[in-house]
Amino acid sequence: MPAVKIGTVALTEVAVGTVMSVQPYPGAGQAVSTKLAQLTGIPFPEPGRSADFEDLRVLWAGRDTAFLVGEVPPLDLLCGEAALTDQSDAWVVLRLSGSQAREVLARLTPLDLRDTAFTEGQTARTELAHMAVLLVALPAAVEIWLMRSMRLTALDKLSQAMKSVAARAARDRDTGDAAP
């Protein structure tokens, strides 16, 4: 997908490499977290959090679910304690950046995206124009994780929202009005 830039907001598709889902079996959560820390340097994430270590990211991706993203080491130590699923082909990651990126997302999701509410390193399962997504707050952007089959729909909805935000900003500049 070529990058889309409208107004101050840019949308790009990001290659993330391997995406391995880790879901501890009932009662094995602490053991999985400890073993994951031994294997990767990062324990199982707290709800709504993410962490990076070298070439690996660990994202909370829902109840009792984490995604290991990037250079995933062999996870033999977790066999029998967690369901492990390679989901690399299932997900697409879009990165929305720019000074009005959160305003664009606010038109499509009910999540509170203010900088004080959705801070760097947080993840959230939510909807984006009725599509199930995982949002990840980055220093200057937000990643949107969604099923690959929804990629074109998301691109269309995000482009429409980007045009709307850009048009409002242009109108406010032209009239001297400040956005509410």
PDB file of C-alpha atoms in Angstrom:
ATOM      1  CA  MET A   1       0.000   0.000   0.000  1.00  0.00           C
ATOM      2  CA  PRO A   2       1.464   3.373  -0.908  1.00  0.00           C
ATOM      3  CA  ALA A   3       1.540   5.944   1.882  1.00  0.00           C
ATOM      4  CA  VAL A   4      -1.464   8.267   2.061  1.00  0.00           C
ATOM      5  CA  LYS A   5      -0.915  11.833   3.263  1.00  0.00           C
ATOM      6  CA  ILE A   6      -3.823  14.205   3.717  1.00  0.00           C
ATOM      7  CA  GLY A   7      -3.361  17.447   5.599  1.00  0.00           C
ATOM      8  CA  THR A   8      -1.017  16.849   8.517  1.00  0.00           C
ATOM      9  CA  VAL A   9      -1.753  13.122   8.780  1.00  0.00           C
ATOM     10  CA  ALA A  10       0.038  10.226   7.087  1.00  0.00           C
ATOM     11  CA  LEU A  11      -1.096   6.601   6.849  1.00  0.00           C
ATOM     12  CA  THR A  12       1.428   3.878   6.030  1.00  0.00           C
ATOM     13  CA  GLU A  13       1.449   0.108   6.114  1.00  0.00           C
ATOM     14  CA  VAL A  14       4.112  -1.333   8.404  1.00  0.00           C
ATOM     15  CA  ALA A  15       5.870  -4.682   7.986  1.00  0.00           C
ATOM     16  CA  VAL A  16       6.250  -6.174  11.467  1.00  0.00           C
ATOM     17  CA  GLY A  17       7.661  -9.619  10.747  1.00  0.00           C
ATOM     18  CA  THR A  18       6.511 -12.607  12.761  1.00  0.00           C
ATOM     19  CA  VAL A  19       3.389 -12.272  14.910  1.00  0.00           C
ATOM     20  CA  MET A  20       3.121 -15.106  17.439  1.00  0.00           C
ATOM     21  CA  SER A  21       0.055 -15.306  19.653  1.00  0.00           C
ATOM     22  CA  VAL A  22       0.677 -16.594  23.204  1.00  0.00           C
ATOM     23  CA  GLN A  23      -2.336 -17.638  25.289  1.00  0.00           C
ATOM     24  CA  PRO A  24      -1.542 -19.228  28.668  1.00  0.00           C
ATOM     25  CA  TYR A  25      -3.620 -22.247  29.604  1.00  0.00           C
ATOM     26  CA  PRO A  26      -5.827 -21.811  32.699  1.00  0.00           C
ATOM     27  CA  GLY A  27      -3.678 -21.561  35.815  1.00  0.00           C
ATOM     28  CA  ALA A  28      -0.392 -21.228  33.885  1.00  0.00           C
ATOM     29  CA  GLY A  29      -0.312 -17.423  33.595  1.00  0.00           C
ATOM     30  CA  GLN A  30       2.506 -16.798  36.094  1.00  0.00           C
ATOM     31  CA  ALA A  31       4.620 -19.697  34.797  1.00  0.00           C
ATOM     32  CA  VAL A  32       4.212 -18.452  31.213  1.00  0.00           C
ATOM     33  CA  SER A  33       5.153 -14.911  32.255  1.00  0.00           C
ATOM     34  CA  THR A  34       8.294 -16.154  34.030  1.00  0.00           C
ATOM     35  CA  LYS A  35       9.352 -18.407  31.137  1.00  0.00           C
ATOM     36  CA  LEU A  36       8.592 -15.692  28.590  1.00  0.00           C
ATOM     37  CA  ALA A  37      10.864 -13.328  30.525  1.00  0.00           C
ATOM     38  CA  GLN A  38      13.607 -15.990  30.487  1.00  0.00           C
ATOM     39  CA  LEU A  39      13.236 -16.499  26.729  1.00  0.00           C
ATOM     40  CA  THR A  40      12.766 -12.904  25.606  1.00  0.00           C
ATOM     41  CA  GLY A  41      13.710 -10.547  28.414  1.00  0.00           C
ATOM     42  CA  ILE A  42      10.064  -9.424  28.592  1.00  0.00           C
ATOM     43  CA  PRO A  43       7.371 -10.955  30.834  1.00  0.00           C
ATOM     44  CA  PHE A  44       3.765 -11.445  29.721  1.00  0.00           C
ATOM     45  CA  PRO A  45       2.366  -7.901  29.477  1.00  0.00           C
ATOM     46  CA  GLU A  46      -0.120  -6.377  31.879  1.00  0.00           C
ATOM     47  CA  PRO A  47      -3.534  -5.639  30.325  1.00  0.00           C
ATOM     48  CA  GLY A  48      -3.319  -2.683  27.968  1.00  0.00           C
ATOM     49  CA  ARG A  49       0.500  -2.535  27.904  1.00  0.00           C
ATOM     50  CA  SER A  50       3.351  -3.289  25.526  1.00  0.00           C
ATOM     51  CA  ALA A  51       7.129  -3.579  25.847  1.00  0.00           C
ATOM     52  CA  ASP A  52      10.150  -3.711  23.556  1.00  0.00           C
ATOM     53  CA  PHE A  53      13.425  -5.559  23.997  1.00  0.00           C
ATOM     54  CA  GLU A  54      16.028  -5.560  21.223  1.00  0.00           C
ATOM     55  CA  ASP A  55      14.259  -6.858  18.061  1.00  0.00           C
ATOM     56  CA  LEU A  56      11.146  -8.095  19.865  1.00  0.00           C
ATOM     57  CA  ARG A  57       7.920  -6.435  20.925  1.00  0.00           C
ATOM     58  CA  VAL A  58       5.372  -7.924  23.279  1.00  0.00           C
ATOM     59  CA  LEU A  59       1.852  -6.512  22.995  1.00  0.00           C
ATOM     60  CA  TRP A  60      -1.158  -7.177  25.195  1.00  0.00           C
ATOM     61  CA  ALA A  61      -3.727  -8.182  22.591  1.00  0.00           C
ATOM     62  CA  GLY A  62      -6.784  -9.099  24.651  1.00  0.00           C
ATOM     63  CA  ARG A  63      -7.806 -11.190  27.606  1.00  0.00           C
ATOM     64  CA  ASP A  64      -5.022 -13.688  28.351  1.00  0.00           C
ATOM     65  CA  THR A  65      -3.454 -12.998  24.951  1.00  0.00           C
ATOM     66  CA  ALA A  66      -0.149 -11.431  23.980  1.00  0.00           C
ATOM     67  CA  PHE A  67       1.508 -10.991  20.605  1.00  0.00           C
ATOM     68  CA  LEU A  68       5.234 -11.525  20.245  1.00  0.00           C
ATOM     69  CA  VAL A  69       6.257  -9.430  17.262  1.00  0.00           C
ATOM     70  CA  GLY A  70       9.515  -9.370  15.309  1.00  0.00           C
ATOM     71  CA  GLU A  71      12.437 -11.703  15.953  1.00  0.00           C
ATOM     72  CA  VAL A  72      10.573 -14.360  17.949  1.00  0.00           C
ATOM     73  CA  PRO A  73      12.897 -16.896  19.591  1.00  0.00           C
ATOM     74  CA  PRO A  74      12.051 -20.617  19.741  1.00  0.00           C
ATOM     75  CA  LEU A  75       9.274 -20.995  22.297  1.00  0.00           C
ATOM     76  CA  ASP A  76       9.677 -24.711  23.132  1.00  0.00           C
ATOM     77  CA  LEU A  77       9.826 -23.838  26.836  1.00  0.00           C
ATOM     78  CA  LEU A  78       6.191 -22.666  26.658  1.00  0.00           C
ATOM     79  CA  CYS A  79       4.797 -25.816  25.031  1.00  0.00           C
ATOM     80  CA  GLY A  80       2.256 -27.440  27.327  1.00  0.00           C
ATOM     81  CA  GLU A  81       1.726 -24.156  29.223  1.00  0.00           C
ATOM     82  CA  ALA A  82       0.344 -21.914  26.476  1.00  0.00           C
ATOM     83  CA  ALA A  83      -1.339 -22.061  23.099  1.00  0.00           C
ATOM     84  CA  LEU A  84       1.121 -20.724  20.519  1.00  0.00           C
ATOM     85  CA  THR A  85      -0.148 -19.639  17.126  1.00  0.00           C
ATOM     86  CA  ASP A  86       1.705 -17.986  14.264  1.00  0.00           C
ATOM     87  CA  GLN A  87      -0.653 -15.233  13.108  1.00  0.00           C
ATOM     88  CA  SER A  88       1.749 -13.388  10.824  1.00  0.00           C
ATOM     89  CA  ASP A  89      -0.475 -13.739   7.757  1.00  0.00           C
ATOM     90  CA  ALA A  90      -3.686 -12.778   9.581  1.00  0.00           C
ATOM     91  CA  TRP A  91      -2.826  -9.231  10.627  1.00  0.00           C
ATOM     92  CA  VAL A  92      -1.969  -6.022   8.823  1.00  0.00           C
ATOM     93  CA  VAL A  93      -0.522  -3.033  10.673  1.00  0.00           C
ATOM     94  CA  LEU A  94      -1.267   0.535   9.630  1.00  0.00           C
ATOM     95  CA  ARG A  95       0.560   3.475  11.208  1.00  0.00           C
ATOM     96  CA  LEU A  96      -1.261   6.788  11.510  1.00  0.00           C
ATOM     97  CA  SER A  97       1.036   9.722  12.280  1.00  0.00           C
ATOM     98  CA  GLY A  98       0.956  13.489  12.263  1.00  0.00           C
ATOM     99  CA  SER A  99      -0.299  16.269  14.488  1.00  0.00           C
ATOM    100  CA  GLN A 100      -3.965  15.405  13.915  1.00  0.00           C
ATOM    101  CA  ALA A 101      -3.714  11.594  13.830  1.00  0.00           C
ATOM    102  CA  ARG A 102      -5.695  11.139  17.038  1.00  0.00           C
ATOM    103  CA  GLU A 103      -8.392  13.508  15.760  1.00  0.00           C
ATOM    104  CA  VAL A 104      -8.755  11.253  12.725  1.00  0.00           C
ATOM    105  CA  LEU A 105      -9.050   8.148  14.909  1.00  0.00           C
ATOM    106  CA  ALA A 106     -11.518   9.884  17.225  1.00  0.00           C
ATOM    107  CA  ARG A 107     -13.979  10.003  14.310  1.00  0.00           C
ATOM    108  CA  LEU A 108     -13.873   6.226  13.963  1.00  0.00           C
ATOM    109  CA  THR A 109     -13.474   4.741  17.453  1.00  0.00           C
ATOM    110  CA  PRO A 110     -15.188   5.268  20.813  1.00  0.00           C
ATOM    111  CA  LEU A 111     -11.865   5.019  22.667  1.00  0.00           C
ATOM    112  CA  ASP A 112     -10.592   8.051  24.608  1.00  0.00           C
ATOM    113  CA  LEU A 113      -7.489   8.934  22.593  1.00  0.00           C
ATOM    114  CA  ARG A 114      -6.350  12.049  24.458  1.00  0.00           C
ATOM    115  CA  ASP A 115      -2.604  12.014  25.141  1.00  0.00           C
ATOM    116  CA  THR A 116      -3.350  11.767  28.869  1.00  0.00           C
ATOM    117  CA  ALA A 117      -5.677   8.770  28.443  1.00  0.00           C
ATOM    118  CA  PHE A 118      -3.911   6.715  25.748  1.00  0.00           C
ATOM    119  CA  THR A 119      -0.211   7.058  26.463  1.00  0.00           C
ATOM    120  CA  GLU A 120       2.897   5.682  24.796  1.00  0.00           C
ATOM    121  CA  GLY A 121       3.196   1.930  25.265  1.00  0.00           C
ATOM    122  CA  GLN A 122      -0.504   1.346  25.790  1.00  0.00           C
ATOM    123  CA  THR A 123      -2.564  -1.061  23.714  1.00  0.00           C
ATOM    124  CA  ALA A 124      -6.334  -1.288  23.457  1.00  0.00           C
ATOM    125  CA  ARG A 125      -8.799  -3.622  21.794  1.00  0.00           C
ATOM    126  CA  THR A 126     -11.577  -1.530  20.320  1.00  0.00           C
ATOM    127  CA  GLU A 127     -13.500  -0.937  17.133  1.00  0.00           C
ATOM    128  CA  LEU A 128     -12.643   1.245  14.184  1.00  0.00           C
ATOM    129  CA  ALA A 129     -15.683   1.962  12.032  1.00  0.00           C
ATOM    130  CA  HIS A 130     -17.197  -1.349  13.257  1.00  0.00           C
ATOM    131  CA  MET A 131     -14.016  -3.343  12.574  1.00  0.00           C
ATOM    132  CA  ALA A 132     -12.269  -5.062  15.482  1.00  0.00           C
ATOM    133  CA  VAL A 133      -8.782  -3.594  15.925  1.00  0.00           C
ATOM    134  CA  LEU A 134      -5.876  -3.417  18.319  1.00  0.00           C
ATOM    135  CA  LEU A 135      -4.469   0.097  18.768  1.00  0.00           C
ATOM    136  CA  VAL A 136      -0.908   0.640  19.981  1.00  0.00           C
ATOM    137  CA  ALA A 137       0.224   4.102  21.141  1.00  0.00           C
ATOM    138  CA  LEU A 138       3.694   5.021  19.881  1.00  0.00           C
ATOM    139  CA  PRO A 139       5.717   8.198  20.604  1.00  0.00           C
ATOM    140  CA  ALA A 140       4.503  10.086  17.519  1.00  0.00           C
ATOM    141  CA  ALA A 141       1.908   7.757  16.003  1.00  0.00           C
ATOM    142  CA  VAL A 142      -0.723   5.106  16.591  1.00  0.00           C
ATOM    143  CA  GLU A 143      -0.529   1.619  15.108  1.00  0.00           C
ATOM    144  CA  ILE A 144      -3.767   0.064  13.972  1.00  0.00           C
ATOM    145  CA  TRP A 145      -3.711  -3.749  13.944  1.00  0.00           C
ATOM    146  CA  LEU A 146      -6.561  -5.347  12.033  1.00  0.00           C
ATOM    147  CA  MET A 147      -7.461  -8.464  10.132  1.00  0.00           C
ATOM    148  CA  ARG A 148      -5.842  -8.432   6.715  1.00  0.00           C
ATOM    149  CA  SER A 149      -9.220  -8.958   5.060  1.00  0.00           C
ATOM    150  CA  MET A 150     -10.359  -5.555   6.425  1.00  0.00           C
ATOM    151  CA  ARG A 151      -7.359  -3.624   5.070  1.00  0.00           C
ATOM    152  CA  LEU A 152      -9.099  -1.880   2.161  1.00  0.00           C
ATOM    153  CA  THR A 153     -12.164  -1.007   4.230  1.00  0.00           C
ATOM    154  CA  ALA A 154      -9.929   0.509   6.911  1.00  0.00           C
ATOM    155  CA  LEU A 155      -7.980   2.434   4.275  1.00  0.00           C
ATOM    156  CA  ASP A 156     -11.232   3.867   2.897  1.00  0.00           C
ATOM    157  CA  LYS A 157     -12.632   4.828   6.322  1.00  0.00           C
ATOM    158  CA  LEU A 158      -9.337   6.329   7.501  1.00  0.00           C
ATOM    159  CA  SER A 159      -8.900   8.303   4.259  1.00  0.00           C
ATOM    160  CA  GLN A 160     -12.418   9.736   4.616  1.00  0.00           C
ATOM    161  CA  ALA A 161     -11.711  10.762   8.207  1.00  0.00           C
ATOM    162  CA  MET A 162      -8.354  12.263   7.191  1.00  0.00           C
ATOM    163  CA  LYS A 163     -10.089  14.379   4.506  1.00  0.00           C
ATOM    164  CA  SER A 164     -12.701  15.523   7.001  1.00  0.00           C
ATOM    165  CA  VAL A 165     -10.129  16.577   9.611  1.00  0.00           C
ATOM    166  CA  ALA A 166      -8.011  18.345   6.972  1.00  0.00           C
ATOM    167  CA  ALA A 167     -11.060  20.190   5.601  1.00  0.00           C
ATOM    168  CA  ARG A 168     -12.059  21.348   9.071  1.00  0.00           C
ATOM    169  CA  ALA A 169      -8.514  22.544   9.790  1.00  0.00           C
ATOM    170  CA  ALA A 170      -8.462  24.461   6.485  1.00  0.00           C
ATOM    171  CA  ARG A 171     -11.841  26.033   7.222  1.00  0.00           C
ATOM    172  CA  ASP A 172     -10.699  27.062  10.700  1.00  0.00           C
ATOM    173  CA  ARG A 173      -7.533  28.621   9.250  1.00  0.00           C
ATOM    174  CA  ASP A 174      -9.539  30.488   6.624  1.00  0.00           C
ATOM    175  CA  THR A 175     -12.127  31.834   9.059  1.00  0.00           C
ATOM    176  CA  GLY A 176      -9.812  32.306  12.009  1.00  0.00           C
ATOM    177  CA  ASP A 177     -11.982  30.004  14.135  1.00  0.00           C
ATOM    178  CA  ALA A 178     -10.432  27.665  16.650  1.00  0.00           C
ATOM    179  CA  ALA A 179     -11.646  24.080  16.699  1.00  0.00           C
ATOM    180  CA  PRO A 180     -13.785  23.287  19.773  1.00  0.00           C
TER     181      PRO A 180
END
